[in-house]
XYZ file of C-alpha atoms in Angstrom:
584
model
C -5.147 -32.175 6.337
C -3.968 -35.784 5.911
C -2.072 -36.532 2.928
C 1.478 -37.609 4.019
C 4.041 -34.744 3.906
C 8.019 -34.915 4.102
C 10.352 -32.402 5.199
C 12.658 -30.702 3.117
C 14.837 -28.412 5.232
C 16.729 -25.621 3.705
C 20.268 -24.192 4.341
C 18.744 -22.609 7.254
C 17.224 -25.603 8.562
C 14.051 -24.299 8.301
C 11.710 -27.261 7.175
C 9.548 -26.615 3.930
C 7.068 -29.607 4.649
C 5.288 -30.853 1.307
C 3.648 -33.651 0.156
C 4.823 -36.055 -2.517
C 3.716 -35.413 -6.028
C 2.948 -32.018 -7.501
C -1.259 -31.599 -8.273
C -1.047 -31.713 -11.947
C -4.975 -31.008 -12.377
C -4.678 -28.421 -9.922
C -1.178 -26.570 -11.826
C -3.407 -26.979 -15.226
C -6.478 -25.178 -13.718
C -4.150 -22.367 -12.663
C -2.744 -21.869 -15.608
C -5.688 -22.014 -17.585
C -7.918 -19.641 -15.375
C -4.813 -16.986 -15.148
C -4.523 -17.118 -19.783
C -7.942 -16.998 -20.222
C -8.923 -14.590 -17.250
C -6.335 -11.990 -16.603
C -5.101 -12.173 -20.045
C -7.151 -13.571 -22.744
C -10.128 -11.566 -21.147
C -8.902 -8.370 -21.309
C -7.009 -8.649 -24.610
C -10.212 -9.396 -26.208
C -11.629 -6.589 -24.893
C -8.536 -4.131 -25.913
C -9.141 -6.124 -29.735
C -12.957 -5.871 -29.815
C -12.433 -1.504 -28.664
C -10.082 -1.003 -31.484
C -9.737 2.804 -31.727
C -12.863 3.757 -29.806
C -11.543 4.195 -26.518
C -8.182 6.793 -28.206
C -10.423 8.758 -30.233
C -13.052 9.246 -27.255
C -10.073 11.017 -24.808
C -8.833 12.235 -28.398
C -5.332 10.258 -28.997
C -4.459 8.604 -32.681
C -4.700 5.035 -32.412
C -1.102 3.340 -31.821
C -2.003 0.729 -33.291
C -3.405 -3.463 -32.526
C 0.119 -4.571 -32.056
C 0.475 -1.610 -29.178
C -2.438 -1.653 -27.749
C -2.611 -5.691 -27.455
C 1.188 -6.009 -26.221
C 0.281 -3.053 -23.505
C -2.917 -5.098 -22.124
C -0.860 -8.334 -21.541
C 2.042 -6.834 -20.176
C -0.350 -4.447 -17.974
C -1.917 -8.113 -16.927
C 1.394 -9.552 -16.499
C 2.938 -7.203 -14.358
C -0.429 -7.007 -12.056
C -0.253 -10.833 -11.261
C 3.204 -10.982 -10.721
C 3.407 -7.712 -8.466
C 0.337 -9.346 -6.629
C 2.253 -13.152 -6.314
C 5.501 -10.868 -5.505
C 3.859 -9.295 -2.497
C 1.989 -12.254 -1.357
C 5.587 -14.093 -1.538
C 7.064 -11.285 0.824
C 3.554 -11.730 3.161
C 4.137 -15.434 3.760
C 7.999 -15.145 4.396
C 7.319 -11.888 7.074
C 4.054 -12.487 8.558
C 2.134 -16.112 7.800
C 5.190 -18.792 8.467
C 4.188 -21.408 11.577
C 7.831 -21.161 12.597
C 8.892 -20.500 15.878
C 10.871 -17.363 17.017
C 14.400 -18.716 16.954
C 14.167 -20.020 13.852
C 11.279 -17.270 11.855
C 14.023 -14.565 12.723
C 15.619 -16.530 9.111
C 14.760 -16.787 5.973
C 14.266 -20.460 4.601
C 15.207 -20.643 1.193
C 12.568 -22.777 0.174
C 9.122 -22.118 -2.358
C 8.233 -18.726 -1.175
C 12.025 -17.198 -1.987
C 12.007 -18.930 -5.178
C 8.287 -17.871 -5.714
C 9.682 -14.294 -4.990
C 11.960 -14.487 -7.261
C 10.620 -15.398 -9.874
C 7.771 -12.956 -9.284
C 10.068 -9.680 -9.252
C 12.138 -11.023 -12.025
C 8.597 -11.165 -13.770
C 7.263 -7.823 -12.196
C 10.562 -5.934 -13.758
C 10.711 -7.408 -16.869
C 7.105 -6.333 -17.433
C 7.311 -2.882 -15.706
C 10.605 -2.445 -18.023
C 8.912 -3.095 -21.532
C 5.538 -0.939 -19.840
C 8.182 2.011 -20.032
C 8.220 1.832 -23.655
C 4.580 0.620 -24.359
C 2.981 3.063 -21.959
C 4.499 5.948 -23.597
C 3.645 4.918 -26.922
C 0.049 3.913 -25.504
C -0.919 6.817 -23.583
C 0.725 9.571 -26.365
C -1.142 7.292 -29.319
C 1.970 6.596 -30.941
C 2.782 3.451 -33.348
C 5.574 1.030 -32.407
C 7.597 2.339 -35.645
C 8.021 5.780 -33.707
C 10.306 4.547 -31.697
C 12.986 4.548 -35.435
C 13.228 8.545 -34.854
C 16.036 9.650 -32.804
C 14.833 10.938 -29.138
C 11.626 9.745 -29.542
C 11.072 7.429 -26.704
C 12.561 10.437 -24.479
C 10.010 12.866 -25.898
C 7.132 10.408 -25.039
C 8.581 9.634 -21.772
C 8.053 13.165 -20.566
C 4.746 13.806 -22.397
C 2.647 11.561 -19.822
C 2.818 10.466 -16.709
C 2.439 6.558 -17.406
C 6.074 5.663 -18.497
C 7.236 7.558 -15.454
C 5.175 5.611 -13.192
C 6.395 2.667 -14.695
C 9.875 3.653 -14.310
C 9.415 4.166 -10.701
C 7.130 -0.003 -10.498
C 10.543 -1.059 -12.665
C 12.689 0.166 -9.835
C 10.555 -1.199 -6.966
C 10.581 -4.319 -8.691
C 14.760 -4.512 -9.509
C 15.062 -3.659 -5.724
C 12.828 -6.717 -4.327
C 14.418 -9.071 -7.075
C 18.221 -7.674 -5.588
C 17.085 -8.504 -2.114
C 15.316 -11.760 -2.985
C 18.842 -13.028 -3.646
C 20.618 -11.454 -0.856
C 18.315 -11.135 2.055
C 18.584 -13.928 4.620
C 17.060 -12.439 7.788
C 13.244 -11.648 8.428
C 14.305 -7.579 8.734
C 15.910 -7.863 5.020
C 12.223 -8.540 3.569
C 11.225 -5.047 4.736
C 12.704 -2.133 2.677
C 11.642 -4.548 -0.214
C 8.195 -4.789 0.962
C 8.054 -1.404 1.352
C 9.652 -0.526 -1.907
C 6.673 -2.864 -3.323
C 4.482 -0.444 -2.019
C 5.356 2.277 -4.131
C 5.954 0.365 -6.810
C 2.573 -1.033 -7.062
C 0.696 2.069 -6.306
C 2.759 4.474 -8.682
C 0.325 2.940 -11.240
C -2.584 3.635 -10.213
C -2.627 6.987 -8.240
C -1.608 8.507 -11.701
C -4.076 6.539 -13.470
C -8.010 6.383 -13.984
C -8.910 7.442 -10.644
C -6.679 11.274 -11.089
C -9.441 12.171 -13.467
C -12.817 13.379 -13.014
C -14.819 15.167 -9.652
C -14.296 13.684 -6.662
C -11.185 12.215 -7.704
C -9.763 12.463 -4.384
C -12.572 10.020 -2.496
C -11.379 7.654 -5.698
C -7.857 8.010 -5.171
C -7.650 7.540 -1.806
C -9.780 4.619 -1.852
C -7.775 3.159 -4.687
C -4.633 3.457 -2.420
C -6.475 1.520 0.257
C -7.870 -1.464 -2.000
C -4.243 -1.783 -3.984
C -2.850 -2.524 -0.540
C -5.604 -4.922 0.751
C -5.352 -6.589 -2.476
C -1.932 -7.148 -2.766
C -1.552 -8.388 0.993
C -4.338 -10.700 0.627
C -5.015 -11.661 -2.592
C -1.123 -12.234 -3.446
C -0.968 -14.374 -0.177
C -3.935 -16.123 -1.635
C -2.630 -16.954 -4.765
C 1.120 -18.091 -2.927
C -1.280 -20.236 -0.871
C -3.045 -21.608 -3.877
C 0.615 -22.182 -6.267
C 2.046 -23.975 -3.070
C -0.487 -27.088 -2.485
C -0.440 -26.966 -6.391
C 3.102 -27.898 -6.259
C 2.347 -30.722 -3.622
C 3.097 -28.781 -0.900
C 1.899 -28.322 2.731
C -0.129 -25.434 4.202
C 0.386 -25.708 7.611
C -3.090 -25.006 10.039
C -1.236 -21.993 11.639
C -0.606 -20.099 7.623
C -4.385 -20.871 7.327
C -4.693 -19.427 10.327
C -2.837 -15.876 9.959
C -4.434 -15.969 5.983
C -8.051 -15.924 7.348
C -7.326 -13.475 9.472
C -5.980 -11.580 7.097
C -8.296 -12.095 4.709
C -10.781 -10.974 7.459
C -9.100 -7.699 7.929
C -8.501 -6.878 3.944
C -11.896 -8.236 2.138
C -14.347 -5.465 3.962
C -11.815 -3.044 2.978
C -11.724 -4.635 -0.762
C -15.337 -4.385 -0.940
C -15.978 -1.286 0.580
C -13.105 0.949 -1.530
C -14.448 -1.182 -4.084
C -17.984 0.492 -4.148
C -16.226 3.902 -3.566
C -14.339 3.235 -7.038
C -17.248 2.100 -8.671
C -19.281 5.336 -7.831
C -16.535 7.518 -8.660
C -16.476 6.272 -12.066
C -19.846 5.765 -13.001
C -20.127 9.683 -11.952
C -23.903 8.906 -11.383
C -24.689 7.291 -14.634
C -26.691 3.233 -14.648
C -24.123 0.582 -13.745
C -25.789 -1.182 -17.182
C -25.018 1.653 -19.363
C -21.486 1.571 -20.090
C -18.243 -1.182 -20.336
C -16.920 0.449 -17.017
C -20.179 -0.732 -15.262
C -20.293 -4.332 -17.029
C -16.258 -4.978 -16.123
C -17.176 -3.511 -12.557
C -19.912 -6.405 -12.077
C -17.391 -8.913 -13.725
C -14.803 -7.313 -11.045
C -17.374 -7.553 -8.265
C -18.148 -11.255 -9.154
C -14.963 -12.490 -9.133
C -14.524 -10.724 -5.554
C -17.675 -12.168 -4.540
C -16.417 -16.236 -5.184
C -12.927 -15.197 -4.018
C -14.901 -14.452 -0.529
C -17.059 -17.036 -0.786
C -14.406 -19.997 -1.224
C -12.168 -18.125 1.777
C -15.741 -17.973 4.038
C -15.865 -21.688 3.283
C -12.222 -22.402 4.515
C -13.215 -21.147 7.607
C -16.285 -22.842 8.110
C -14.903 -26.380 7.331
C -11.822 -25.250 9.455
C -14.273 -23.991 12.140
C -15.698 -27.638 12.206
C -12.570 -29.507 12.302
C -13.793 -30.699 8.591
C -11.031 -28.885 6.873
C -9.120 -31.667 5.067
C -6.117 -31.326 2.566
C -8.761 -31.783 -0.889
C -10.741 -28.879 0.474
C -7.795 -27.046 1.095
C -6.580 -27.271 -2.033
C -9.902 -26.644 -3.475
C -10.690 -23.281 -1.720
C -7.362 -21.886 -2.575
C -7.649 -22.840 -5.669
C -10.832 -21.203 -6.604
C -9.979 -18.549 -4.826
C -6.859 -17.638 -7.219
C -8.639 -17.816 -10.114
C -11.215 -15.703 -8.730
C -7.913 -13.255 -8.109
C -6.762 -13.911 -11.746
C -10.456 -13.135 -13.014
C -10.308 -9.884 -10.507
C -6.882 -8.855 -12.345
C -8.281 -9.436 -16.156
C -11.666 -7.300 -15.456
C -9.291 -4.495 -13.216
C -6.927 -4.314 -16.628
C -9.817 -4.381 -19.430
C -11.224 -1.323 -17.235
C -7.987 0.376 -18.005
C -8.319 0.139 -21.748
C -11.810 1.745 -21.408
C -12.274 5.568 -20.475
C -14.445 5.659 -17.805
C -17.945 7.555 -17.544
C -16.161 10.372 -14.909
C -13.985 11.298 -18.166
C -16.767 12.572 -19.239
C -18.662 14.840 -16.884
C -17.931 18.487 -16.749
C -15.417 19.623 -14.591
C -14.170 23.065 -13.368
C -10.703 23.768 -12.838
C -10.868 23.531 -9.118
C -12.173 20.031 -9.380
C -10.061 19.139 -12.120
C -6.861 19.763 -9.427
C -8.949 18.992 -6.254
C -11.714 16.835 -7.443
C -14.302 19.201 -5.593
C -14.780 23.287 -5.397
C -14.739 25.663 -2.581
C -16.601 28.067 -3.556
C -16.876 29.818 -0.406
C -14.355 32.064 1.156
C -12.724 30.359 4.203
C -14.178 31.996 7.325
C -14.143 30.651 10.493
C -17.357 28.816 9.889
C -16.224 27.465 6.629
C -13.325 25.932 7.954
C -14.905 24.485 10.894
C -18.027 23.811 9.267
C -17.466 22.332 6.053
C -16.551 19.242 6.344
C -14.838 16.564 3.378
C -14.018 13.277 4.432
C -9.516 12.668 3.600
C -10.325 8.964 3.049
C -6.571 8.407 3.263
C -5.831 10.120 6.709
C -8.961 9.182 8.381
C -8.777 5.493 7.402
C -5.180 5.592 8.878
C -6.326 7.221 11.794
C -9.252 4.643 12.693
C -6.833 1.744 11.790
C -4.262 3.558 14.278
C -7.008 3.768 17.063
C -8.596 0.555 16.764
C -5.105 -1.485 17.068
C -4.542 0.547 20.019
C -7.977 0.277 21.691
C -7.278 -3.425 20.806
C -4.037 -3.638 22.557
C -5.179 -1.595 25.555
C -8.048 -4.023 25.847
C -5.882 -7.065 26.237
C -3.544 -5.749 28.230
C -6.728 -5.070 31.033
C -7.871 -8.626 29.984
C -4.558 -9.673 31.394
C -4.617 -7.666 34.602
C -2.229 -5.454 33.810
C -2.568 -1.826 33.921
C -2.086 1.320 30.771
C -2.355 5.002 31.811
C -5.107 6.877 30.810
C -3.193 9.752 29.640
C -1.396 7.628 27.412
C -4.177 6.803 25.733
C -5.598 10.102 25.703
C -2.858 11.160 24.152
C -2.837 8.700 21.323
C -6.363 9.563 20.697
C -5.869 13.194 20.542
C -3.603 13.193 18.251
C -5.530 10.818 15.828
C -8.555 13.781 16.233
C -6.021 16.208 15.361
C -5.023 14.659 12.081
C -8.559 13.977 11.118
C -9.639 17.515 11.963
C -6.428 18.947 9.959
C -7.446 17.117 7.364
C -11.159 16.375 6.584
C -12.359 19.874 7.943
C -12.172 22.772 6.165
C -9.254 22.996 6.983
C -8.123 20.337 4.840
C -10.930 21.494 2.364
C -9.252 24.668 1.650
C -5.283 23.468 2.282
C -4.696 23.376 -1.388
C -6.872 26.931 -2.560
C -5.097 29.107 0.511
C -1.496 28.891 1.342
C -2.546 30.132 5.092
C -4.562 27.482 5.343
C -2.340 25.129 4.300
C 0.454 26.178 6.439
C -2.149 25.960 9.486
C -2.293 21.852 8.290
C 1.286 21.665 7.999
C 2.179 22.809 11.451
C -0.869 20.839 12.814
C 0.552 17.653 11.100
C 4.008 18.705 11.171
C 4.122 19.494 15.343
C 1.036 19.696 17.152
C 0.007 15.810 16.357
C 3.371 14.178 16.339
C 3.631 15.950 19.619
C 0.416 14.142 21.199
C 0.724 10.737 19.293
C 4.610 9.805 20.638
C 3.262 10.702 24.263
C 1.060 7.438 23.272
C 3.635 5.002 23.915
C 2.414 2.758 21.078
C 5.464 0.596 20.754
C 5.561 0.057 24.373
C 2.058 -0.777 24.516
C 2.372 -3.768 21.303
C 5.125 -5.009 23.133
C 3.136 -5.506 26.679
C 0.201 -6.604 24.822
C 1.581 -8.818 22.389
C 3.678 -11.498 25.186
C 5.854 -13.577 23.559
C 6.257 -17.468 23.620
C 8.983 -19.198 22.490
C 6.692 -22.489 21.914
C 4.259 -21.020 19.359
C 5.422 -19.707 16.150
C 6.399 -15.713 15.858
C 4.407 -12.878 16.340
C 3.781 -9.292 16.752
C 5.960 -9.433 19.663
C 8.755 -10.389 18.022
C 8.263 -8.739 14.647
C 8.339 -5.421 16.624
C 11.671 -6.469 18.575
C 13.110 -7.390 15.188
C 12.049 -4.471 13.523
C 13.633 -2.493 16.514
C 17.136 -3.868 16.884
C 17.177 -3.314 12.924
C 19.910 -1.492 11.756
C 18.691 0.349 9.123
C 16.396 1.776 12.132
C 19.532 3.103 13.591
C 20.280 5.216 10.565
C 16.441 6.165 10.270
C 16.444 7.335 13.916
C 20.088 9.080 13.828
C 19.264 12.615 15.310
C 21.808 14.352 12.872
C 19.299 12.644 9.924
C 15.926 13.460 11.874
C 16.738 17.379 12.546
C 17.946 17.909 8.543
C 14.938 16.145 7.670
C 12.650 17.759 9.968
C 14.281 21.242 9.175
C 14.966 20.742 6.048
C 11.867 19.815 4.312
C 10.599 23.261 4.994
C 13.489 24.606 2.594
C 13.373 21.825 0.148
C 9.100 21.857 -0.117
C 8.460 25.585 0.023
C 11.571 27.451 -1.897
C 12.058 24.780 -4.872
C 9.421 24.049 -7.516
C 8.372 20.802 -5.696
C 5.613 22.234 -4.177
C 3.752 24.102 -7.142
C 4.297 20.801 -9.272
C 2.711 19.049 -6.186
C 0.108 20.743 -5.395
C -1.485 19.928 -9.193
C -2.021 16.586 -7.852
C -4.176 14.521 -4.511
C -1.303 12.147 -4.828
C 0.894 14.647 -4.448
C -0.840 16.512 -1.599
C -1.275 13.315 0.295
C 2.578 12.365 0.121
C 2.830 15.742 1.736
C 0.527 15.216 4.473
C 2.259 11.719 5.290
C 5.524 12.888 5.150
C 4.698 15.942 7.704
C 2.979 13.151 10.042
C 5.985 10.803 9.854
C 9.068 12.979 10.136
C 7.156 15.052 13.133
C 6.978 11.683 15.098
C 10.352 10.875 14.693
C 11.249 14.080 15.698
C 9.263 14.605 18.292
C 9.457 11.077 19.917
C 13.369 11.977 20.067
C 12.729 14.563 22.697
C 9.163 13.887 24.451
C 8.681 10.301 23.271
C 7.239 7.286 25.738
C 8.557 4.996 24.198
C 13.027 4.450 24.237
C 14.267 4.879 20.570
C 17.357 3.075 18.968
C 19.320 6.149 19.472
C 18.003 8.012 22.617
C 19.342 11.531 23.510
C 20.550 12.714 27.031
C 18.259 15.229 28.919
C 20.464 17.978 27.699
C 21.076 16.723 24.336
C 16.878 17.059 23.789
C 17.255 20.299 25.277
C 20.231 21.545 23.267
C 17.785 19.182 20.199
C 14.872 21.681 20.592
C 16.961 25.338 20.551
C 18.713 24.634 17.389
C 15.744 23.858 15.450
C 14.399 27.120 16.115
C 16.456 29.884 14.644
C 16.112 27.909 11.473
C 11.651 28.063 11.527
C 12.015 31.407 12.870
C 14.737 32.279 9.427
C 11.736 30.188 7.673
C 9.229 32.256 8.549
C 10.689 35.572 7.883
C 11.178 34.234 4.680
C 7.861 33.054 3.789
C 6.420 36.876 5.531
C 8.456 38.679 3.389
């Protein structure tokens, strides 16, 4: 890259290099690829449907002005949830700055990118409250003129409340977009974003049909990959729009991400696609057609970042073809957006197949009573748990690999453990174990303690954060890494609180009381969203339990011999109270 570039160094004397003059071509491409792709596009196909698509799922038509102000908003919100989270990627994870200086926050394009992004998302997410529940109950705008109607609709679908919880995420990253000066500040937000973004779509399209699980799960996967990758993409792309420089290191870090999160794109991708065809000719329906459209635009978004490389791979990678692979790369993201949204304003083919109850909560049947052999011989793949448990295993085999590379030396038990555990999840979960966790409470149970204890138990005798930090030296002369993300993250104060053993032992105890004797359970067990949030939350509050008392690795708030001791005993009179309760 040789244009000239000048430094413009923010209150934290960061510097934000960029070049001279804004790309005014470049900004009007943008613009005119995000209108006519991932709005235009999709509103045409919400105008051309008319009533079709309500009266097939049986809902009265809310009319053009609903339907049409729901698609762009729908559009809206997507683009500036992805920029949002591609904005909170560059600050935390893609900057070429080093240590001393990454540990702060410049308050240059990518804050005011975030910014405005959130303030967009929320806006959007806020006026989706009140479209969504006149859109999914088939309700005309004029409804909303009789007292307690927007309440009523509210509660009669799940949409709105989804929306209420994106409107939240989003009011939480715009807050700490303002406020948030340190790298550590950027990650309750980006964690919030999370939620906020998938709350969407686990309660959309892909909680209908059989084998809504596989598509569930996989949609979890690909909103995540696409909002990590595709946002930073299209941050990338706005920033040498506005003149600015992309340092070789962001490059860098963005391939590399982009070589981690496109397999996973196009794989959950094909997943999706299959669950929603149910079986039926890719030709023979809108679904298909918008899932091609989809699959091109993910094809030249791919294509244009393949070609970065190459060039960069050569030492041929000079600022025009910069610019011009990001570029056509985030209007390949707008394009992916528009087709993504017009599939929403389309029932699906899967609405359609026949479906027995069990599948209709499950997304499969178990017809078979659950033996021994049934349990440990009928098998069904928990995309969520198992893809979590190969990513787990594979950064860990990673690590352990450079760490011999180096010379130095990891015990074998250590990684034993780590592995165990990881087989223990899976088996919990995709065996039929897992299978039949939601038809038998026994069952279930079994899964819980598995998750909840025997796992947790294996996986903090791992030693993972010890091992990242071996692995992952630091040096102060390059700019920041995992290294010091994972010291930052640990000298964090909110990890203080998190790890607090008054907080872990109510939590860990407590979630028993709170699941099992409140209606929480029976209203979660209707959905795979539901029963997945479960799972992770057994997983998650066992480790930090358990790494309080047997743990390898030296939390923020470590106990005394006796205190672990004295930790242990008082847990138990409340599972054994638990249990006498649930037996009787």
């Amino acid at each position: 890259m040789t244009e000239p570039v000048t430094t413009d160094a923010g209150p934290t004397g960061t510097a934000n290099k960029r070049v001279r003059r804004p790309r005014r071509g470049v900004i009007a491409f943008l613009i005119l690829g995000f209108v006519v792709l991932a709005i235009a596009f999709p509103v045409t196909a919400a105008v051309l449907l008319d009533e079709a698509p309500y009266l097939q799922i049986f809902v009265s038509y809310p009319g053009a002005d609903v339907a049409v102000t729901t698609t762009v908003l729908l559009a809206c919100s997507q683009m500036a949830s992805l920029v949002g989270v591609g904005a909170m990627v560059h600050l935390l994870f893609l900057r070429d700055s080093p240590a001393r200086r990454a540990r702060y926050l410049p308050q240059g394009f990518e804050i005011r990118v975030l910014r405005i992004a959130s303030g967009t998302w929320a806006a959007c997410a806020g006026a989706l409250v009140v479209f969504e529940a006149l859109d999914a109950n088939g309700a005309p705008l004029d409804r909303l003129g009789i007292g307690y109607a927007l309440p009523f609709l509210w509660e009669a679908s799940d949409a709105p409340k989804a929306w209420t919880i994106s409107l939240v995420a989003a009011m939480i990253v715009l807050f700490a977009s303002f406020f948030a000066d340190t790298w550590t500040g950027l990650l309750i937000p980006l964690w919030v974003s999370a939620i906020g973004v998938l709350a969407p779509v686990v309660t959309g399209q892909v909680l209908v049909g059989p084998d809504h699980d596989f598509g569930g799960d996989a949609a979890v996967f690909q909103t995540v990959a696409v909002h990590t990758f595709f946002g930073a993409l299209a941050v990338s792309g706005l920033r040498v729009a506005s003149g600015r420089f992309v340092a070789p290191e962001t490059l860098r870090r963005l391939f590399l991400v982009g070589a981690v999160a496109l397999p996973v794109i196009i794989v959950t991708d094909i997943v999706i696609g299959l669950f929603k065809l149910a079986g039926s000719p890719i030709v023979a329906s809108l679904t298909g057609w918008l899932i091609m459209i989809g699959g091109t635009c993910l094809l030249v978004a791919t294509g244009a970042l393949a070609s970065g490389w190459w060039l960069g791979r050569r030492a041929r990678l000079r600022a025009g073809s910069v610019t011009g692979f990001l570029t056509v790369g985030t209007v390949a993201t707008a394009g992916w957006v528009g087709a993504g949204v017009a599939m929403t304003r389309q029932p699906p083919p899967q609405y359609f197949v026949p479906t027995s109850i069990e599948q209709v909560f499950m997304g499969f049947e178990v017809p078979d009573a659950p033996t021994l052999g049934v349990l440990f011989g009928q098998w069904r793949p928990n995309l969520l748990l198992f893809g979590i448990a190969a990513a787990a295993i594979i950064v860990y085999l990673v690590a352990v690999r450079a760490l011999r590379r180096r010379g130095d030396r990891w015990p074998a038990g250590r990684t034993a453990a780590w592995l165990a555990g990881w087989v223990v999840v899976v088996v919990a979960t995709s065996s039929g174990f897992g299978k039949y966790s939601a038809p038998d409470f026994g069952v279930h149970m079994i899964v819980h303690m598995s998750l909840n204890m025997l796992a947790p138990g294996l996986l903090v005798l791992g030693g993972v954060i010890t091992l990242l930090l071996r692995a992952a030296r630091p040096d102060r002369g390059k700019p920041a890494g995992p290294h010091d993300w994972v010291t930052w993250a640990l000298h964090w104060p909110v990890l203080r609180v998190v790890y607090n053993p008054l907080i872990v032992f109510v939590v860990f105890v407590g979630s028993y009381y709170g699941l099992y004797l409140t209606g929480i359970f029976g209203d979660y067990m209707r959905f795979h969203w539901a029963h997945q949030l479960m799972n992770v939350h057994f997983l998650i509050v066992g480790y930090l339990y358990y790494s309080l008392i047997i743990g390898v690795d030296r939390p923020p708030r470590p106990l005394p011999h006796i205190g672990k001791l004295g930790y242990v005993l008082a847990a138990m009179p409340f599972h054994a109270f638990f249990g006498v309760i649930l037996m009787t």
